[in-house]
């Protein structure tokens, strides 16, 4: 999410946007100062530096009108309600399959409502292949939003992505701790659960939302 602006930064940015829309070019420091009632060019320069550091504008050094707007007022309002989340690849809800390493580069970045991906939480996305979770309303082609976690937080039945250490594979299932074994339960009555030793399982994340595309 973009950083908040102080009063002067807000005034200057709004003026730059209006001036650029009317004149198809950015204003000079003198024009900015006259419009917002600030005589000191040093003061204007400091505010422009603040806007640049907060990623609202980009400046070209030693160019009189070298200001490029990176975020308009509409884009700033939009950024408060959405968040960009990395899409790391696909995961089979039927059979375990490898997924890209989290240290690599995501396949894509998707925009999701901010209430589904709160700030301060490590959120990523995976596209589901298979139909073993259809009774949990997760179908082939859906995108699941995952919150990174490495332990069971809410007891048996959490819908988790787990990595099977010995095979290097990852799967999406409901997890049940049965003491000497872990049951990875599909949400499809036609499919059998997968039983594995606890030391084979590493939890990678919990499903917190589903994005479905309707054709």
Short mmCIF file of C-alpha atoms in Angstrom, two decimals:
data_model
loop_
_atom_site.label_atom_id
_atom_site.label_comp_id
_atom_site.label_asym_id
_atom_site.label_seq_id
_atom_site.Cartn_x
_atom_site.Cartn_y
_atom_site.Cartn_z
CA UNK A 1 0.00 0.00 0.00
CA UNK A 2 1.24 3.50 -0.82
CA UNK A 3 2.58 5.67 1.99
CA UNK A 4 0.41 8.45 3.36
CA UNK A 5 1.07 12.02 2.24
CA UNK A 6 1.37 15.12 4.38
CA UNK A 7 -0.79 18.18 3.63
CA UNK A 8 1.74 19.93 1.38
CA UNK A 9 2.49 16.74 -0.56
CA UNK A 10 -1.23 16.22 -1.18
CA UNK A 11 -1.66 19.81 -2.41
CA UNK A 12 1.35 19.60 -4.71
CA UNK A 13 0.39 16.24 -6.17
CA UNK A 14 -3.17 17.36 -6.89
CA UNK A 15 -1.88 20.48 -8.62
CA UNK A 16 0.61 18.50 -10.73
CA UNK A 17 -2.21 16.18 -11.84
CA UNK A 18 -4.54 19.08 -12.75
CA UNK A 19 -1.77 21.01 -14.53
CA UNK A 20 -0.67 17.95 -16.51
CA UNK A 21 -4.25 17.20 -17.58
CA UNK A 22 -4.81 20.80 -18.78
CA UNK A 23 -1.42 21.39 -20.41
CA UNK A 24 -0.18 17.90 -21.36
CA UNK A 25 3.07 18.61 -19.53
CA UNK A 26 4.12 18.87 -15.87
CA UNK A 27 4.60 22.24 -14.12
CA UNK A 28 7.85 23.95 -13.11
CA UNK A 29 8.85 24.55 -9.48
CA UNK A 30 7.80 28.21 -9.82
CA UNK A 31 4.35 27.22 -11.08
CA UNK A 32 3.94 24.71 -8.27
CA UNK A 33 4.97 27.24 -5.63
CA UNK A 34 2.61 29.91 -6.96
CA UNK A 35 -0.31 27.48 -7.10
CA UNK A 36 0.06 26.08 -3.57
CA UNK A 37 1.27 29.28 -1.91
CA UNK A 38 4.83 28.19 -1.09
CA UNK A 39 7.55 30.66 -2.06
CA UNK A 40 10.60 28.60 -1.12
CA UNK A 41 11.92 26.44 -3.95
CA UNK A 42 13.83 24.41 -1.36
CA UNK A 43 10.52 23.64 0.37
CA UNK A 44 8.94 22.59 -2.93
CA UNK A 45 11.99 20.43 -3.73
CA UNK A 46 11.74 18.68 -0.35
CA UNK A 47 8.06 17.90 -0.93
CA UNK A 48 8.78 16.62 -4.42
CA UNK A 49 11.53 14.43 -3.00
CA UNK A 50 9.02 13.08 -0.48
CA UNK A 51 6.55 12.29 -3.27
CA UNK A 52 9.29 10.54 -5.21
CA UNK A 53 10.43 8.48 -2.22
CA UNK A 54 6.82 7.43 -1.63
CA UNK A 55 6.57 6.29 -5.28
CA UNK A 56 3.91 8.81 -6.38
CA UNK A 57 6.12 10.56 -8.94
CA UNK A 58 9.41 10.10 -10.76
CA UNK A 59 11.73 13.04 -11.49
CA UNK A 60 14.38 13.55 -14.14
CA UNK A 61 17.36 15.45 -12.66
CA UNK A 62 18.19 18.91 -14.04
CA UNK A 63 15.06 19.03 -16.21
CA UNK A 64 12.70 21.96 -15.53
CA UNK A 65 9.51 19.98 -16.10
CA UNK A 66 10.96 16.56 -15.40
CA UNK A 67 8.10 15.19 -13.29
CA UNK A 68 6.28 11.98 -14.18
CA UNK A 69 3.14 10.97 -12.28
CA UNK A 70 3.22 7.31 -11.27
CA UNK A 71 -0.08 7.20 -9.36
CA UNK A 72 -3.12 9.35 -10.11
CA UNK A 73 -5.77 10.18 -7.51
CA UNK A 74 -7.98 7.40 -8.90
CA UNK A 75 -5.14 4.90 -8.70
CA UNK A 76 -4.39 5.92 -5.11
CA UNK A 77 -8.01 5.37 -4.10
CA UNK A 78 -7.95 2.00 -5.84
CA UNK A 79 -4.73 0.97 -4.09
CA UNK A 80 -6.45 1.35 -0.72
CA UNK A 81 -9.03 -1.32 -1.59
CA UNK A 82 -6.90 -3.85 -3.50
CA UNK A 83 -3.59 -5.65 -3.08
CA UNK A 84 -1.24 -7.35 -5.54
CA UNK A 85 -0.48 -10.98 -4.69
CA UNK A 86 2.12 -13.25 -6.37
CA UNK A 87 0.77 -16.26 -8.26
CA UNK A 88 3.38 -18.98 -7.76
CA UNK A 89 1.95 -21.55 -10.14
CA UNK A 90 -0.40 -24.53 -10.12
CA UNK A 91 -1.20 -27.13 -7.51
CA UNK A 92 -3.06 -30.39 -8.06
CA UNK A 93 -5.96 -30.86 -5.68
CA UNK A 94 -6.10 -34.51 -6.67
CA UNK A 95 -2.49 -35.67 -6.66
CA UNK A 96 0.66 -34.10 -5.18
CA UNK A 97 2.73 -32.18 -7.75
CA UNK A 98 5.75 -29.90 -7.41
CA UNK A 99 5.18 -26.13 -7.36
CA UNK A 100 7.71 -23.32 -7.94
CA UNK A 101 10.14 -22.47 -5.16
CA UNK A 102 9.05 -19.44 -3.13
CA UNK A 103 12.53 -17.99 -3.59
CA UNK A 104 12.07 -17.89 -7.36
CA UNK A 105 10.01 -15.55 -9.50
CA UNK A 106 6.19 -15.77 -9.51
CA UNK A 107 4.47 -16.70 -12.75
CA UNK A 108 2.17 -13.69 -12.44
CA UNK A 109 0.83 -11.09 -10.03
CA UNK A 110 -2.92 -10.85 -9.44
CA UNK A 111 -5.00 -8.07 -7.92
CA UNK A 112 -7.38 -9.08 -5.13
CA UNK A 113 -9.68 -7.19 -2.73
CA UNK A 114 -7.68 -6.03 0.26
CA UNK A 115 -10.14 -7.59 2.71
CA UNK A 116 -9.16 -10.98 1.28
CA UNK A 117 -5.42 -10.28 1.60
CA UNK A 118 -4.87 -8.10 4.70
CA UNK A 119 -1.74 -6.01 5.06
CA UNK A 120 0.88 -7.48 7.34
CA UNK A 121 0.21 -11.08 6.27
CA UNK A 122 2.29 -13.06 3.78
CA UNK A 123 -0.25 -13.97 1.09
CA UNK A 124 0.32 -15.83 -2.16
CA UNK A 125 -1.86 -17.56 -4.76
CA UNK A 126 -1.95 -20.94 -6.48
CA UNK A 127 -4.14 -22.18 -9.33
CA UNK A 128 -5.90 -25.46 -8.62
CA UNK A 129 -5.78 -28.42 -11.00
CA UNK A 130 -8.02 -31.38 -10.22
CA UNK A 131 -11.33 -31.93 -8.48
CA UNK A 132 -10.50 -33.56 -5.15
CA UNK A 133 -11.67 -30.45 -3.23
CA UNK A 134 -14.99 -29.91 -5.01
CA UNK A 135 -17.04 -30.44 -1.82
CA UNK A 136 -15.07 -27.55 -0.31
CA UNK A 137 -16.25 -25.43 -3.27
CA UNK A 138 -12.80 -25.47 -4.90
CA UNK A 139 -12.92 -26.54 -8.53
CA UNK A 140 -10.43 -27.16 -11.29
CA UNK A 141 -9.08 -23.80 -12.52
CA UNK A 142 -9.91 -21.85 -9.36
CA UNK A 143 -7.25 -19.72 -7.71
CA UNK A 144 -6.77 -20.20 -3.98
CA UNK A 145 -5.34 -17.46 -1.79
CA UNK A 146 -2.89 -18.82 0.76
CA UNK A 147 -1.64 -17.36 4.03
CA UNK A 148 1.85 -18.55 4.85
CA UNK A 149 1.94 -20.65 8.01
CA UNK A 150 4.04 -23.61 9.09
CA UNK A 151 1.90 -25.12 11.88
CA UNK A 152 -1.69 -26.16 12.51
CA UNK A 153 -3.32 -23.10 14.07
CA UNK A 154 -7.00 -23.98 14.29
CA UNK A 155 -7.05 -27.76 14.87
CA UNK A 156 -7.92 -30.69 12.65
CA UNK A 157 -9.63 -30.05 9.36
CA UNK A 158 -7.72 -26.95 8.28
CA UNK A 159 -7.40 -26.72 4.50
CA UNK A 160 -3.65 -26.55 4.00
CA UNK A 161 -0.95 -26.76 1.39
CA UNK A 162 1.65 -29.26 2.59
CA UNK A 163 5.01 -30.27 1.22
CA UNK A 164 5.98 -33.96 1.33
CA UNK A 165 9.66 -33.90 2.17
CA UNK A 166 10.67 -37.29 0.77
CA UNK A 167 9.11 -36.77 -2.66
CA UNK A 168 9.49 -32.99 -2.97
CA UNK A 169 5.81 -32.71 -3.85
CA UNK A 170 3.09 -30.36 -2.66
CA UNK A 171 -0.63 -30.98 -2.27
CA UNK A 172 -3.79 -29.21 -1.12
CA UNK A 173 -5.89 -31.17 1.38
CA UNK A 174 -7.62 -30.99 4.75
CA UNK A 175 -5.13 -32.09 7.40
CA UNK A 176 -5.86 -34.31 10.40
CA UNK A 177 -3.22 -35.18 13.01
CA UNK A 178 -3.80 -38.80 14.09
CA UNK A 179 -0.73 -39.08 16.27
CA UNK A 180 1.51 -41.60 14.53
CA UNK A 181 0.30 -40.51 11.11
CA UNK A 182 -1.12 -37.51 9.24
CA UNK A 183 -4.31 -37.92 7.22
CA UNK A 184 -4.53 -35.67 4.17
CA UNK A 185 -8.22 -35.75 3.35
CA UNK A 186 -9.67 -34.78 -0.04
CA UNK A 187 -13.08 -33.07 -0.12
CA UNK A 188 -14.45 -35.52 -2.65
CA UNK A 189 -16.23 -38.71 -1.51
CA UNK A 190 -14.94 -40.60 -4.54
CA UNK A 191 -11.29 -40.16 -3.51
CA UNK A 192 -9.30 -41.85 -0.76
CA UNK A 193 -7.27 -39.99 1.88
CA UNK A 194 -3.49 -39.97 1.83
CA UNK A 195 -1.75 -41.20 5.00
CA UNK A 196 1.82 -40.08 5.69
CA UNK A 197 4.24 -40.07 8.61
CA UNK A 198 4.37 -36.73 10.51
CA UNK A 199 8.07 -36.26 9.73
CA UNK A 200 7.26 -36.33 6.00
CA UNK A 201 4.94 -33.31 6.21
CA UNK A 202 5.85 -29.65 6.15
CA UNK A 203 2.95 -27.20 6.22
CA UNK A 204 3.35 -24.31 3.80
CA UNK A 205 0.11 -22.36 4.01
CA UNK A 206 -3.60 -22.20 4.74
CA UNK A 207 -6.39 -21.50 2.28
CA UNK A 208 -8.03 -18.17 3.17
CA UNK A 209 -9.98 -17.47 -0.01
CA UNK A 210 -10.99 -18.72 -3.44
CA UNK A 211 -11.16 -16.76 -6.69
CA UNK A 212 -13.37 -18.36 -9.33
CA UNK A 213 -13.58 -17.41 -12.99
CA UNK A 214 -17.04 -17.80 -14.48
CA UNK A 215 -17.06 -18.45 -18.19
#
